Tab-separated table of C-alpha atoms (C1' of nucleotides) in Angstrom:
chain	number	residue	atom	x	y	z
T	15	UNK	CA	0.000	0.000	0.000
T	16	UNK	CA	2.699	2.484	1.023
T	17	UNK	CA	0.648	5.678	1.533
T	18	UNK	CA	-0.943	5.831	-1.953
T	19	UNK	CA	-4.368	6.053	-0.357
T	20	UNK	CA	-7.301	6.774	-2.617
T	21	UNK	CA	-10.239	8.858	-1.468
T	22	UNK	CA	-12.302	5.704	-0.989
T	23	UNK	CA	-9.593	4.111	1.157
T	24	UNK	CA	-9.612	7.110	3.474
T	25	UNK	CA	-13.382	7.254	3.490
T	26	UNK	CA	-14.062	3.616	4.336
T	27	UNK	CA	-11.144	3.556	6.748
T	28	UNK	CA	-12.682	6.550	8.515
T	29	UNK	CA	-16.052	4.795	8.758
T	30	UNK	CA	-14.486	1.537	9.968
T	31	UNK	CA	-14.367	2.667	13.577
T	32	UNK	CA	-17.339	2.825	15.909
T	33	UNK	CA	-16.085	5.941	17.702
T	34	UNK	CA	-15.668	7.801	14.436
T	35	UNK	CA	-19.064	6.653	13.189
T	36	UNK	CA	-20.640	7.963	16.385
T	37	UNK	CA	-18.901	11.282	15.791
T	38	UNK	CA	-20.345	11.317	12.281
T	39	UNK	CA	-23.793	10.523	13.655
T	40	UNK	CA	-23.482	13.344	16.132
T	41	UNK	CA	-22.442	15.734	13.379
T	42	UNK	CA	-25.395	14.685	11.231
T	43	UNK	CA	-27.508	16.362	13.906
T	44	UNK	CA	-25.578	19.602	13.525
T	45	UNK	CA	-22.133	21.150	14.039
T	46	UNK	CA	-20.290	20.550	17.293
T	47	UNK	CA	-17.141	21.589	19.115
T	48	UNK	CA	-14.351	19.109	19.809
T	49	UNK	CA	-15.377	18.876	23.469
T	50	UNK	CA	-18.975	18.188	22.507
T	51	UNK	CA	-17.837	15.411	20.219
T	52	UNK	CA	-15.637	14.019	22.976
T	53	UNK	CA	-18.284	14.121	25.724
T	54	UNK	CA	-20.062	10.812	24.978
T	55	UNK	CA	-16.824	8.957	24.171
T	56	UNK	CA	-14.857	7.107	26.841
T	57	UNK	CA	-11.440	8.363	25.788
T	58	UNK	CA	-9.071	11.283	26.237
T	59	UNK	CA	-9.424	14.504	24.295
T	60	UNK	CA	-6.250	13.955	22.262
T	61	UNK	CA	-7.654	10.612	21.144
T	62	UNK	CA	-10.803	12.335	19.924
T	63	UNK	CA	-8.716	14.912	18.095
T	64	UNK	CA	-6.853	12.101	16.349
T	65	UNK	CA	-10.131	10.542	15.233
T	66	UNK	CA	-11.182	13.960	14.036
T	67	UNK	CA	-8.029	14.198	11.943
T	68	UNK	CA	-8.869	10.884	10.305
T	69	UNK	CA	-12.366	12.151	9.528
T	70	UNK	CA	-11.000	15.395	8.104
T	71	UNK	CA	-8.407	13.570	6.005
T	72	UNK	CA	-11.237	11.501	4.517
T	73	UNK	CA	-13.178	14.626	3.622
T	74	UNK	CA	-16.156	13.511	5.687
T	75	UNK	CA	-15.782	16.337	8.169
T	76	UNK	CA	-14.515	19.880	8.006
T	77	UNK	CA	-13.649	22.068	10.969
T	78	UNK	CA	-12.777	25.658	11.650
T	79	UNK	CA	-11.348	27.285	14.709
T	80	UNK	CA	-12.865	30.513	15.963
T	81	UNK	CA	-11.409	31.920	19.138
T	82	UNK	CA	-10.506	28.922	21.237
T	83	UNK	CA	-13.249	26.593	20.021
T	84	UNK	CA	-13.002	24.424	16.935
T	85	UNK	CA	-16.357	23.798	15.315
T	86	UNK	CA	-16.811	20.643	13.242
T	87	UNK	CA	-19.382	19.992	10.551
T	88	UNK	CA	-20.146	17.047	8.306
T	89	UNK	CA	-19.375	17.193	4.596
T	90	UNK	CA	-22.212	15.323	2.895
T	91	UNK	CA	-20.670	15.173	-0.563
T	92	UNK	CA	-18.044	12.792	0.772
T	93	UNK	CA	-20.680	10.557	2.350
T	94	UNK	CA	-22.391	10.410	-0.992
T	95	UNK	CA	-19.226	9.199	-2.712
T	96	UNK	CA	-19.000	6.164	-0.448
T	97	UNK	CA	-22.695	5.472	-0.842
T	98	UNK	CA	-22.360	5.683	-4.602
T	99	UNK	CA	-19.532	3.175	-4.766
T	100	UNK	CA	-21.474	0.603	-2.790
T	101	UNK	CA	-24.693	1.317	-4.659
T	102	UNK	CA	-23.044	0.821	-8.041
T	103	UNK	CA	-21.553	-2.544	-7.026
T	104	UNK	CA	-24.921	-3.666	-5.761
T	105	UNK	CA	-26.624	-2.548	-8.981
T	106	UNK	CA	-24.061	-4.414	-11.006
T	107	UNK	CA	-24.607	-7.516	-8.948
T	108	UNK	CA	-28.386	-7.277	-9.278
T	109	UNK	CA	-28.051	-6.820	-13.028
T	110	UNK	CA	-26.012	-10.010	-13.115
T	111	UNK	CA	-28.715	-11.785	-11.133
T	112	UNK	CA	-31.276	-10.629	-13.676
T	113	UNK	CA	-29.139	-11.991	-16.491
T	114	UNK	CA	-28.755	-15.263	-14.597
T	115	UNK	CA	-32.517	-15.438	-14.080
T	116	UNK	CA	-33.133	-14.888	-17.772
T	117	UNK	CA	-30.519	-17.515	-18.633
T	118	UNK	CA	-32.087	-20.055	-16.292
T	119	UNK	CA	-35.551	-19.309	-17.631
T	120	UNK	CA	-34.276	-19.840	-21.178
T	121	UNK	CA	-32.577	-23.070	-20.164
T	122	UNK	CA	-35.846	-24.170	-18.572
T	123	UNK	CA	-37.706	-23.512	-21.831
T	124	UNK	CA	-35.091	-25.387	-23.865
T	125	UNK	CA	-35.244	-28.318	-21.466
T	126	UNK	CA	-39.013	-28.370	-21.810
T	127	UNK	CA	-38.759	-28.498	-25.560
T	128	UNK	CA	-35.905	-31.011	-25.638
T	129	UNK	CA	-36.848	-33.493	-22.920
T	130	UNK	CA	-40.636	-33.624	-22.611
O	9	UNK	CA	-11.255	-0.954	20.641
O	10	UNK	CA	-9.854	-4.324	21.751
O	11	UNK	CA	-11.441	-6.763	19.282
O	12	UNK	CA	-15.131	-5.950	19.984
O	13	UNK	CA	-15.718	-5.412	16.276
O	14	UNK	CA	-19.264	-4.777	15.128
O	15	UNK	CA	-20.527	-5.932	11.752
O	16	UNK	CA	-20.134	-2.417	10.362
O	17	UNK	CA	-16.552	-2.179	11.590
O	18	UNK	CA	-15.685	-5.373	9.736
O	19	UNK	CA	-17.595	-4.271	6.672
O	20	UNK	CA	-16.067	-0.828	6.260
O	21	UNK	CA	-12.656	-2.145	7.257
O	22	UNK	CA	-12.982	-4.742	4.498
O	23	UNK	CA	-13.882	-2.056	1.967
O	24	UNK	CA	-11.068	0.264	3.102
O	25	UNK	CA	-8.475	-1.473	0.936
O	26	UNK	CA	-8.158	-1.065	-2.810
O	27	UNK	CA	-7.088	-4.680	-3.352
O	28	UNK	CA	-10.111	-5.972	-1.478
O	29	UNK	CA	-12.427	-3.583	-3.299
O	30	UNK	CA	-11.074	-4.827	-6.618
O	31	UNK	CA	-11.766	-8.379	-5.477
O	32	UNK	CA	-15.322	-7.328	-4.638
O	33	UNK	CA	-15.662	-5.688	-8.044
O	34	UNK	CA	-14.449	-8.856	-9.706
O	35	UNK	CA	-16.932	-10.937	-7.729
O	36	UNK	CA	-19.778	-8.620	-8.687
O	37	UNK	CA	-19.231	-9.937	-12.206
O	38	UNK	CA	-19.666	-13.518	-11.020
O	39	UNK	CA	-18.013	-16.177	-8.827
O	40	UNK	CA	-14.273	-16.787	-9.083
O	41	UNK	CA	-11.581	-19.097	-7.774
O	42	UNK	CA	-8.822	-17.844	-5.488
O	43	UNK	CA	-6.318	-17.900	-8.347
O	44	UNK	CA	-8.660	-15.942	-10.572
O	45	UNK	CA	-9.025	-13.310	-7.858
O	46	UNK	CA	-5.267	-13.217	-7.415
O	47	UNK	CA	-4.406	-12.923	-11.112
O	48	UNK	CA	-4.805	-9.138	-11.518
O	49	UNK	CA	-3.235	-8.349	-8.140
O	50	UNK	CA	0.487	-7.735	-7.742
O	51	UNK	CA	0.935	-9.849	-4.640
O	52	UNK	CA	1.524	-13.409	-3.507
O	53	UNK	CA	-1.262	-15.948	-3.248
O	54	UNK	CA	-1.129	-16.105	0.566
O	55	UNK	CA	-1.645	-12.344	0.668
O	56	UNK	CA	-4.752	-12.719	-1.495
O	57	UNK	CA	-6.037	-15.482	0.783
O	58	UNK	CA	-5.584	-13.147	3.751
O	59	UNK	CA	-7.618	-10.449	2.030
O	60	UNK	CA	-10.220	-13.077	1.255
O	61	UNK	CA	-10.412	-13.965	4.947
O	62	UNK	CA	-11.063	-10.327	5.778
O	63	UNK	CA	-13.839	-10.218	3.184
O	64	UNK	CA	-15.370	-13.434	4.514
O	65	UNK	CA	-15.170	-12.226	8.127
O	66	UNK	CA	-17.080	-9.122	7.064
O	67	UNK	CA	-19.795	-11.228	5.458
O	68	UNK	CA	-19.233	-9.577	2.077
O	69	UNK	CA	-17.992	-12.765	0.471
O	70	UNK	CA	-18.674	-16.441	0.954
O	71	UNK	CA	-16.575	-19.280	-0.433
O	72	UNK	CA	-16.766	-23.029	-0.768
O	73	UNK	CA	-14.116	-25.542	-1.647
O	74	UNK	CA	-14.900	-28.276	-4.163
O	75	UNK	CA	-12.091	-30.601	-5.080
O	76	UNK	CA	-8.988	-28.458	-5.028
O	77	UNK	CA	-10.581	-25.200	-6.089
O	78	UNK	CA	-12.240	-22.735	-3.732
O	79	UNK	CA	-15.000	-20.742	-5.393
O	80	UNK	CA	-15.836	-17.307	-4.008
O	81	UNK	CA	-19.084	-15.386	-4.407
O	82	UNK	CA	-20.310	-12.021	-3.223
O	83	UNK	CA	-22.949	-11.753	-0.522
O	84	UNK	CA	-25.114	-8.799	-1.515
O	85	UNK	CA	-27.077	-8.567	1.747
O	86	UNK	CA	-23.907	-7.450	3.508
O	87	UNK	CA	-23.234	-4.775	0.881
O	88	UNK	CA	-26.730	-3.499	1.422
O	89	UNK	CA	-26.137	-3.116	5.162
O	90	UNK	CA	-23.221	-0.764	4.584
O	91	UNK	CA	-25.159	1.154	1.961
O	92	UNK	CA	-28.098	1.495	4.330
O	93	UNK	CA	-25.998	2.930	7.148
O	94	UNK	CA	-24.537	5.617	4.915
O	95	UNK	CA	-27.873	6.332	3.268
O	96	UNK	CA	-29.597	6.850	6.613
O	97	UNK	CA	-26.953	9.310	7.799
O	98	UNK	CA	-27.262	11.217	4.573
O	99	UNK	CA	-31.056	11.312	4.848
O	100	UNK	CA	-30.773	12.559	8.389
O	101	UNK	CA	-28.401	15.252	7.317
O	102	UNK	CA	-30.637	16.311	4.431
O	103	UNK	CA	-33.611	16.427	6.754
O	104	UNK	CA	-31.627	18.750	8.991
O	105	UNK	CA	-30.806	20.919	5.990
O	106	UNK	CA	-34.521	21.132	5.179
O	107	UNK	CA	-35.239	22.231	8.717
O	108	UNK	CA	-32.483	24.787	8.498
O	109	UNK	CA	-33.866	26.077	5.223
O	110	UNK	CA	-37.342	26.403	6.732
O	111	UNK	CA	-35.891	28.152	9.745
O	112	UNK	CA	-33.942	30.609	7.628
O	113	UNK	CA	-36.993	31.264	5.438
O	114	UNK	CA	-39.033	31.956	8.551
O	115	UNK	CA	-36.344	34.250	9.896
O	116	UNK	CA	-36.346	36.020	6.572
O	117	UNK	CA	-40.114	36.565	6.750
O	118	UNK	CA	-39.851	37.835	10.299
O	119	UNK	CA	-37.086	40.197	9.324
O	120	UNK	CA	-39.213	41.455	6.454
O	121	UNK	CA	-42.105	42.099	8.818
O	122	UNK	CA	-39.944	43.549	11.571
O	123	UNK	CA	-37.422	45.674	9.694
O	124	UNK	CA	-39.018	46.962	6.477
L	15	DG	C1'	-3.130	40.228	35.342
L	16	DC	C1'	-4.743	35.567	36.420
L	17	DA	C1'	-7.089	31.557	36.190
L	18	DA	C1'	-10.113	28.662	33.786
L	19	DT	C1'	-11.288	26.933	29.165
L	20	DA	C1'	-10.477	24.580	24.939
L	21	DC	C1'	-7.714	22.657	22.608
L	22	DT	C1'	-2.669	21.171	20.754
L	23	DT	C1'	1.786	18.892	20.597
L	24	DA	C1'	4.927	15.396	21.661
L	25	DA	C1'	6.364	11.042	23.012
L	26	DG	C1'	5.578	6.458	24.051
L	27	DT	C1'	3.181	1.853	24.113
L	28	DA	C1'	0.488	-2.175	22.707
L	29	DC	C1'	-1.609	-4.346	19.241
L	30	DA	C1'	-3.350	-4.775	14.275
L	31	DT	C1'	-2.416	-4.925	9.270
L	32	DG	C1'	-0.352	-6.088	4.944
L	33	DC	C1'	2.777	-8.095	3.135
L	34	DT	C1'	6.748	-11.734	2.438
L	35	DT	C1'	9.057	-16.558	1.892
L	36	DA	C1'	9.237	-21.425	2.787
L	37	DA	C1'	7.279	-25.557	3.511
L	38	DC	C1'	3.228	-28.429	3.487
L	39	DA	C1'	-1.258	-30.937	1.828
L	40	DG	C1'	-5.044	-32.469	-0.971
L	41	DT	C1'	-6.673	-33.381	-5.836
L	42	DC	C1'	-6.539	-34.707	-10.462
L	43	DA	C1'	-4.505	-36.212	-15.104
L	44	DG	C1'	-1.621	-39.261	-17.399
I	30	DC	C1'	2.513	-43.668	-8.754
I	31	DT	C1'	4.133	-39.217	-10.040
I	32	DG	C1'	4.077	-34.706	-10.899
I	33	DA	C1'	1.605	-30.503	-11.756
I	34	DC	C1'	-2.125	-27.667	-9.965
I	35	DT	C1'	-4.544	-25.137	-6.243
I	36	DG	C1'	-4.556	-23.768	-2.183
I	37	DT	C1'	-3.070	-23.649	3.065
I	38	DT	C1'	-0.161	-22.923	7.198
I	39	DA	C1'	3.375	-20.849	9.713
I	40	DA	C1'	6.703	-17.556	10.821
I	41	DG	C1'	8.553	-13.155	10.507
I	42	DC	C1'	8.919	-8.290	9.472
I	43	DA	C1'	7.861	-3.333	8.615
I	44	DT	C1'	4.445	-0.129	9.164
I	45	DG	C1'	0.082	1.719	10.745
I	46	DT	C1'	-3.569	2.421	14.300
I	47	DA	C1'	-5.549	3.624	18.673
I	48	DC	C1'	-4.822	4.908	22.440
I	49	DT	C1'	-2.188	6.999	26.795
I	50	DT	C1'	0.023	10.776	29.819
I	51	DA	C1'	2.402	15.049	30.337
I	52	DA	C1'	3.319	19.412	29.091
I	53	DG	C1'	2.337	23.256	26.236
I	54	DT	C1'	-0.478	27.438	23.854
I	55	DA	C1'	-3.972	30.642	22.752
I	56	DT	C1'	-8.587	32.752	24.405
I	57	DT	C1'	-11.738	34.493	27.415
I	58	DG	C1'	-14.148	35.986	31.764
I	59	DC	C1'	-13.420	38.287	36.044
DNA sequence: GCAATACTTAAGTACATGCTTAACAGTCAG
DNA sequence: CTGACTGTTAAGCATGTACTTAAGTATTGC
């Protein structure tokens, strides 16, 4: 791998941790400060900040510091990218299933005609 | 974290690697043997098997050995679970945006009435 | 100014991940 | 039976991840 991380790598990696997902869920309900994000999590503040950095690197979250408080907000476009990837795979798979169904149906018809 | 991995952790973790995603993409086009999955990847067979184990642990892929060849197939229900999680967050966020829009519109009306 | 607030930085630790090579094991064709 | 084919197991290594504590730095309220 050696640090050639694609956007999807960073995105899914960011979502692959329950603490980070709970931060995302919190942010879906509106912006929050670092302390607010940390409150429900059983870990030190620096740990939360590190998770936040992962989320920012993935593009899922953006933050801005005003005075002494850093306010974090979710970045929905990034969420959509991950959703799209998964959705497309699933569509492709379902398309294949349709083809398979058609193939089997055709086979069934042939069998009917050939071996009555 | 300490090994208490939820289904979503395993799922997103599995998708957070380009090699594994390419294996998933390959499997969306139909079942494949381990060697077939390995062919386009620039790594040893054991490495591919390890990725396969991650995919199986996540529920994204299932495999069965017949004779000396192990055939792998995608498990679409698992894909749908990941898609659903993301989709729900996005819906929640969009709902919030709607509320915000309504709020701002209302504020605008009030301002119009109050400061003409 | 001074102390509390809200982070930030640095350093260290334990464990997980993504590979590798080497050696092994079951299956099938001739 | 033998040898090629397809995978499996084991061991090891370099790097990455998820924390920790301790010590710092701006901001802000009094």
